[in-house]
PDB file of C-alpha atoms in Angstrom:
ATOM      1  CA  UNK A  13     -82.482  45.264 -96.843  1.00  0.00           C
ATOM      2  CA  UNK A  14     -81.786  45.915 -93.370  1.00  0.00           C
ATOM      3  CA  UNK A  15     -79.861  42.523 -92.921  1.00  0.00           C
ATOM      4  CA  UNK A  16     -82.457  40.817 -90.479  1.00  0.00           C
ATOM      5  CA  UNK A  17     -84.008  37.741 -92.211  1.00  0.00           C
ATOM      6  CA  UNK A  18     -87.574  37.670 -92.968  1.00  0.00           C
ATOM      7  CA  UNK A  19     -88.985  35.520 -90.213  1.00  0.00           C
ATOM      8  CA  UNK A  20     -92.396  33.518 -90.897  1.00  0.00           C
ATOM      9  CA  UNK A  21     -94.790  32.678 -88.132  1.00  0.00           C
ATOM     10  CA  UNK A  22     -93.548  29.288 -87.223  1.00  0.00           C
ATOM     11  CA  UNK A  23     -90.051  30.678 -87.120  1.00  0.00           C
ATOM     12  CA  UNK A  24     -91.188  33.865 -84.608  1.00  0.00           C
ATOM     13  CA  UNK A  25     -92.901  32.278 -82.322  1.00  0.00           C
ATOM     14  CA  UNK A  26     -89.566  30.922 -81.517  1.00  0.00           C
ATOM     15  CA  UNK A  27     -87.622  33.832 -81.027  1.00  0.00           C
ATOM     16  CA  UNK A  28     -87.620  35.435 -77.625  1.00  0.00           C
ATOM     17  CA  UNK A  29     -88.186  39.382 -78.581  1.00  0.00           C
ATOM     18  CA  UNK A  30     -87.414  40.133 -74.916  1.00  0.00           C
ATOM     19  CA  UNK A  31     -83.785  38.958 -75.888  1.00  0.00           C
ATOM     20  CA  UNK A  32     -83.188  40.860 -78.637  1.00  0.00           C
ATOM     21  CA  UNK A  33     -81.344  44.247 -78.843  1.00  0.00           C
ATOM     22  CA  UNK A  34     -83.528  47.318 -78.752  1.00  0.00           C
ATOM     23  CA  UNK A  35     -81.362  48.709 -82.252  1.00  0.00           C
ATOM     24  CA  UNK A  36     -82.465  45.258 -83.996  1.00  0.00           C
ATOM     25  CA  UNK A  37     -85.963  45.232 -82.575  1.00  0.00           C
ATOM     26  CA  UNK A  38     -86.247  49.002 -83.842  1.00  0.00           C
ATOM     27  CA  UNK A  39     -84.948  47.343 -87.576  1.00  0.00           C
ATOM     28  CA  UNK A  40     -87.553  44.494 -87.357  1.00  0.00           C
ATOM     29  CA  UNK A  41     -90.049  46.753 -86.414  1.00  0.00           C
ATOM     30  CA  UNK A  42     -89.392  48.775 -89.515  1.00  0.00           C
ATOM     31  CA  UNK A  43     -88.841  46.252 -91.758  1.00  0.00           C
ATOM     32  CA  UNK A  44     -92.640  44.831 -91.151  1.00  0.00           C
ATOM     33  CA  UNK A  45     -93.599  48.565 -91.449  1.00  0.00           C
ATOM     34  CA  UNK A  46     -91.998  48.262 -95.113  1.00  0.00           C
ATOM     35  CA  UNK A  47     -93.579  44.605 -96.201  1.00  0.00           C
ATOM     36  CA  UNK A  48     -96.918  45.502 -94.553  1.00  0.00           C
ATOM     37  CA  UNK A  49     -97.034  48.888 -96.609  1.00  0.00           C
ATOM     38  CA  UNK A  50     -96.001  46.911 -99.807  1.00  0.00           C
ATOM     39  CA  UNK A  51     -98.513  44.297 -99.556  1.00  0.00           C
ATOM     40  CA  UNK A  52    -101.084  46.736 -98.598  1.00  0.00           C
ATOM     41  CA  UNK A  53    -100.227  48.811-101.559  1.00  0.00           C
ATOM     42  CA  UNK A  54    -100.207  45.956-104.108  1.00  0.00           C
ATOM     43  CA  UNK A  55    -103.438  45.073-103.136  1.00  0.00           C
ATOM     44  CA  UNK A  56    -104.824  48.214-103.823  1.00  0.00           C
ATOM     45  CA  UNK A  57    -102.876  48.524-106.942  1.00  0.00           C
ATOM     46  CA  UNK A  58    -104.522  44.725-107.866  1.00  0.00           C
ATOM     47  CA  UNK A  59    -107.967  45.983-106.855  1.00  0.00           C
ATOM     48  CA  UNK A  60    -107.906  49.343-108.980  1.00  0.00           C
ATOM     49  CA  UNK A  61    -106.872  47.486-111.871  1.00  0.00           C
ATOM     50  CA  UNK A  62    -109.582  44.905-111.234  1.00  0.00           C
ATOM     51  CA  UNK A  63    -112.337  47.274-111.087  1.00  0.00           C
ATOM     52  CA  UNK A  64    -110.811  49.164-114.460  1.00  0.00           C
ATOM     53  CA  UNK A  65    -111.773  45.364-116.154  1.00  0.00           C
ATOM     54  CA  UNK A  66    -115.377  45.409-114.429  1.00  0.00           C
ATOM     55  CA  UNK A  67    -116.071  49.238-115.848  1.00  0.00           C
ATOM     56  CA  UNK A  68    -114.895  47.767-119.661  1.00  0.00           C
ATOM     57  CA  UNK A  69    -116.925  44.353-119.287  1.00  0.00           C
ATOM     58  CA  UNK A  70    -119.969  46.487-118.317  1.00  0.00           C
ATOM     59  CA  UNK A  71    -119.139  48.870-121.045  1.00  0.00           C
ATOM     60  CA  UNK A  72    -119.518  46.465-123.335  1.00  0.00           C
ATOM     61  CA  UNK A  73    -123.213  46.124-122.821  1.00  0.00           C
ATOM     62  CA  UNK A  74    -123.567  49.366-124.358  1.00  0.00           C
ATOM     63  CA  UNK A  75    -122.170  48.153-127.610  1.00  0.00           C
ATOM     64  CA  UNK A  76    -125.634  46.907-129.160  1.00  0.00           C
ATOM     65  CA  UNK A  77    -126.307  47.100-132.844  1.00  0.00           C
ATOM     66  CA  UNK A  78    -129.071  49.361-132.004  1.00  0.00           C
ATOM     67  CA  UNK A  79    -126.167  52.053-131.209  1.00  0.00           C
ATOM     68  CA  UNK A  80    -124.857  51.410-134.538  1.00  0.00           C
ATOM     69  CA  UNK A  81    -124.161  54.744-136.104  1.00  0.00           C
ATOM     70  CA  UNK A  82    -124.740  57.063-133.076  1.00  0.00           C
ATOM     71  CA  UNK A  83    -122.109  59.615-131.883  1.00  0.00           C
ATOM     72  CA  UNK A  84    -120.200  58.731-128.756  1.00  0.00           C
ATOM     73  CA  UNK A  85    -116.967  60.612-127.033  1.00  0.00           C
ATOM     74  CA  UNK A  86    -114.144  58.458-127.715  1.00  0.00           C
ATOM     75  CA  UNK A  87    -111.336  59.000-125.589  1.00  0.00           C
ATOM     76  CA  UNK A  88    -107.679  59.743-126.751  1.00  0.00           C
ATOM     77  CA  UNK A  89    -106.109  59.793-123.370  1.00  0.00           C
ATOM     78  CA  UNK A  90    -108.040  59.765-119.698  1.00  0.00           C
ATOM     79  CA  UNK A  91    -108.695  63.268-120.140  1.00  0.00           C
ATOM     80  CA  UNK A  92    -108.862  64.171-123.562  1.00  0.00           C
ATOM     81  CA  UNK A  93    -112.196  63.135-125.639  1.00  0.00           C
ATOM     82  CA  UNK A  94    -112.659  63.372-129.205  1.00  0.00           C
ATOM     83  CA  UNK A  95    -116.271  63.458-131.008  1.00  0.00           C
ATOM     84  CA  UNK A  96    -116.993  60.418-133.589  1.00  0.00           C
ATOM     85  CA  UNK A  97    -119.072  57.911-134.166  1.00  0.00           C
ATOM     86  CA  UNK A  98    -119.851  53.986-133.425  1.00  0.00           C
ATOM     87  CA  UNK A  99    -119.803  51.668-136.240  1.00  0.00           C
ATOM     88  CA  UNK A 100    -119.248  47.320-136.115  1.00  0.00           C
ATOM     89  CA  UNK A 101    -120.614  47.277-132.895  1.00  0.00           C
ATOM     90  CA  UNK A 102    -120.185  43.642-132.944  1.00  0.00           C
ATOM     91  CA  UNK A 103    -116.424  43.849-132.586  1.00  0.00           C
ATOM     92  CA  UNK A 104    -114.195  45.468-130.222  1.00  0.00           C
ATOM     93  CA  UNK A 105    -110.578  46.380-130.050  1.00  0.00           C
ATOM     94  CA  UNK A 106    -108.716  44.539-126.812  1.00  0.00           C
ATOM     95  CA  UNK A 107    -105.280  46.483-125.439  1.00  0.00           C
ATOM     96  CA  UNK A 108    -103.838  43.090-124.514  1.00  0.00           C
ATOM     97  CA  UNK A 109    -101.064  44.753-123.211  1.00  0.00           C
ATOM     98  CA  UNK A 110     -97.391  46.287-124.207  1.00  0.00           C
ATOM     99  CA  UNK A 111     -99.169  48.065-127.371  1.00  0.00           C
ATOM    100  CA  UNK A 112    -100.803  44.739-128.638  1.00  0.00           C
ATOM    101  CA  UNK A 113    -104.555  44.917-129.813  1.00  0.00           C
ATOM    102  CA  UNK A 114    -106.636  41.964-130.735  1.00  0.00           C
ATOM    103  CA  UNK A 115    -110.177  42.194-132.496  1.00  0.00           C
ATOM    104  CA  UNK A 116    -112.970  40.401-130.570  1.00  0.00           C
ATOM    105  CA  UNK A 117    -116.425  39.624-130.558  1.00  0.00           C
ATOM    106  CA  UNK A 118    -118.508  41.656-127.740  1.00  0.00           C
ATOM    107  CA  UNK A 119    -118.542  37.932-125.827  1.00  0.00           C
ATOM    108  CA  UNK A 120    -115.305  37.088-126.452  1.00  0.00           C
ATOM    109  CA  UNK A 121    -114.303  40.250-125.292  1.00  0.00           C
ATOM    110  CA  UNK A 122    -116.470  40.173-122.272  1.00  0.00           C
ATOM    111  CA  UNK A 123    -115.088  36.716-121.528  1.00  0.00           C
ATOM    112  CA  UNK A 124    -111.327  38.032-121.705  1.00  0.00           C
ATOM    113  CA  UNK A 125    -112.391  40.575-118.786  1.00  0.00           C
ATOM    114  CA  UNK A 126    -114.069  37.806-116.836  1.00  0.00           C
ATOM    115  CA  UNK A 127    -110.854  35.683-116.977  1.00  0.00           C
ATOM    116  CA  UNK A 128    -109.121  38.818-115.944  1.00  0.00           C
ATOM    117  CA  UNK A 129    -111.159  39.361-113.206  1.00  0.00           C
ATOM    118  CA  UNK A 130    -110.828  36.066-111.865  1.00  0.00           C
ATOM    119  CA  UNK A 131    -107.038  35.966-112.194  1.00  0.00           C
ATOM    120  CA  UNK A 132    -106.899  39.448-110.179  1.00  0.00           C
ATOM    121  CA  UNK A 133    -108.981  38.105-107.129  1.00  0.00           C
ATOM    122  CA  UNK A 134    -106.949  34.647-107.022  1.00  0.00           C
ATOM    123  CA  UNK A 135    -103.832  37.086-107.098  1.00  0.00           C
ATOM    124  CA  UNK A 136    -105.373  39.160-104.234  1.00  0.00           C
ATOM    125  CA  UNK A 137    -106.395  35.988-102.364  1.00  0.00           C
ATOM    126  CA  UNK A 138    -103.326  35.019-102.321  1.00  0.00           C
ATOM    127  CA  UNK A 139    -101.406  38.156-101.080  1.00  0.00           C
ATOM    128  CA  UNK A 140    -104.238  38.351 -97.838  1.00  0.00           C
ATOM    129  CA  UNK A 141    -103.092  35.773 -95.931  1.00  0.00           C
ATOM    130  CA  UNK A 142     -99.288  37.402 -96.281  1.00  0.00           C
ATOM    131  CA  UNK A 143    -100.402  40.737 -95.500  1.00  0.00           C
ATOM    132  CA  UNK A 144    -102.559  39.514 -92.302  1.00  0.00           C
ATOM    133  CA  UNK A 145     -99.471  37.192 -90.993  1.00  0.00           C
ATOM    134  CA  UNK A 146     -97.073  40.572 -91.437  1.00  0.00           C
ATOM    135  CA  UNK A 147     -99.665  42.599 -89.829  1.00  0.00           C
ATOM    136  CA  UNK A 148     -99.778  40.072 -87.085  1.00  0.00           C
ATOM    137  CA  UNK A 149     -95.989  39.912 -86.434  1.00  0.00           C
ATOM    138  CA  UNK A 150     -95.849  43.859 -86.714  1.00  0.00           C
ATOM    139  CA  UNK A 151     -98.081  44.133 -83.771  1.00  0.00           C
ATOM    140  CA  UNK A 152     -95.899  41.498 -81.920  1.00  0.00           C
ATOM    141  CA  UNK A 153     -92.979  43.240 -82.562  1.00  0.00           C
ATOM    142  CA  UNK A 154     -94.585  46.915 -82.003  1.00  0.00           C
ATOM    143  CA  UNK A 155     -95.835  45.734 -78.670  1.00  0.00           C
ATOM    144  CA  UNK A 156     -92.295  44.362 -77.215  1.00  0.00           C
ATOM    145  CA  UNK A 157     -90.802  47.650 -78.886  1.00  0.00           C
ATOM    146  CA  UNK A 158     -93.017  50.128 -77.008  1.00  0.00           C
ATOM    147  CA  UNK A 159     -92.892  47.645 -73.526  1.00  0.00           C
ATOM    148  CA  UNK A 160     -89.002  47.914 -74.098  1.00  0.00           C
ATOM    149  CA  UNK A 161     -89.161  51.557 -74.783  1.00  0.00           C
ATOM    150  CA  UNK A 162     -90.872  52.255 -71.996  1.00  0.00           C
ATOM    151  CA  UNK A 163     -88.831  50.680 -69.542  1.00  0.00           C
ATOM    152  CA  UNK A 164     -85.724  52.481 -70.757  1.00  0.00           C
ATOM    153  CA  UNK A 165     -87.746  55.819 -70.316  1.00  0.00           C
ATOM    154  CA  UNK A 166     -88.394  54.527 -66.895  1.00  0.00           C
ATOM    155  CA  UNK A 167     -85.296  53.979 -66.002  1.00  0.00           C
ATOM    156  CA  UNK A 168     -83.974  56.959 -67.590  1.00  0.00           C
ATOM    157  CA  UNK A 169     -86.235  58.940 -65.393  1.00  0.00           C
ATOM    158  CA  UNK A 170     -85.159  56.995 -62.352  1.00  0.00           C
ATOM    159  CA  UNK A 171     -81.479  57.276 -62.675  1.00  0.00           C
ATOM    160  CA  UNK A 172     -81.857  60.969 -62.998  1.00  0.00           C
ATOM    161  CA  UNK A 173     -83.958  61.606 -60.002  1.00  0.00           C
TER     162      UNK A 173
END
């Protein structure tokens, strides 16, 4: 934490950035950079998890009774597969987190994955406005910061001439 309070858009409009000392303006810029980076990373991570649920739901379509008894490659790790045989294609084991599994029918599993996708979509939608607001505030602070740096450079050149 930089010691600079978090500003929302209403507070930002009340602060005259031209009056803020350059070191504090630099800290404020750094804080907004950090906030935007954090929120952007969060959205990307949520989208990656969401895509895994979408992929899992799509894979359920391949578990049909006609495939019962067929050979398949079973993943032990993301990069290690072993040969296996499909049995009981009417049920699946779902990893519901922290080492817990539950047995579900194909339809129950599809519903589970759909709920997870919808939940993550809502989380992403909730984060997007905060990300957009932080990006706008960062742009305002960056603009003022660049202007002040140019003024400082111009003053330095004029005093050294």
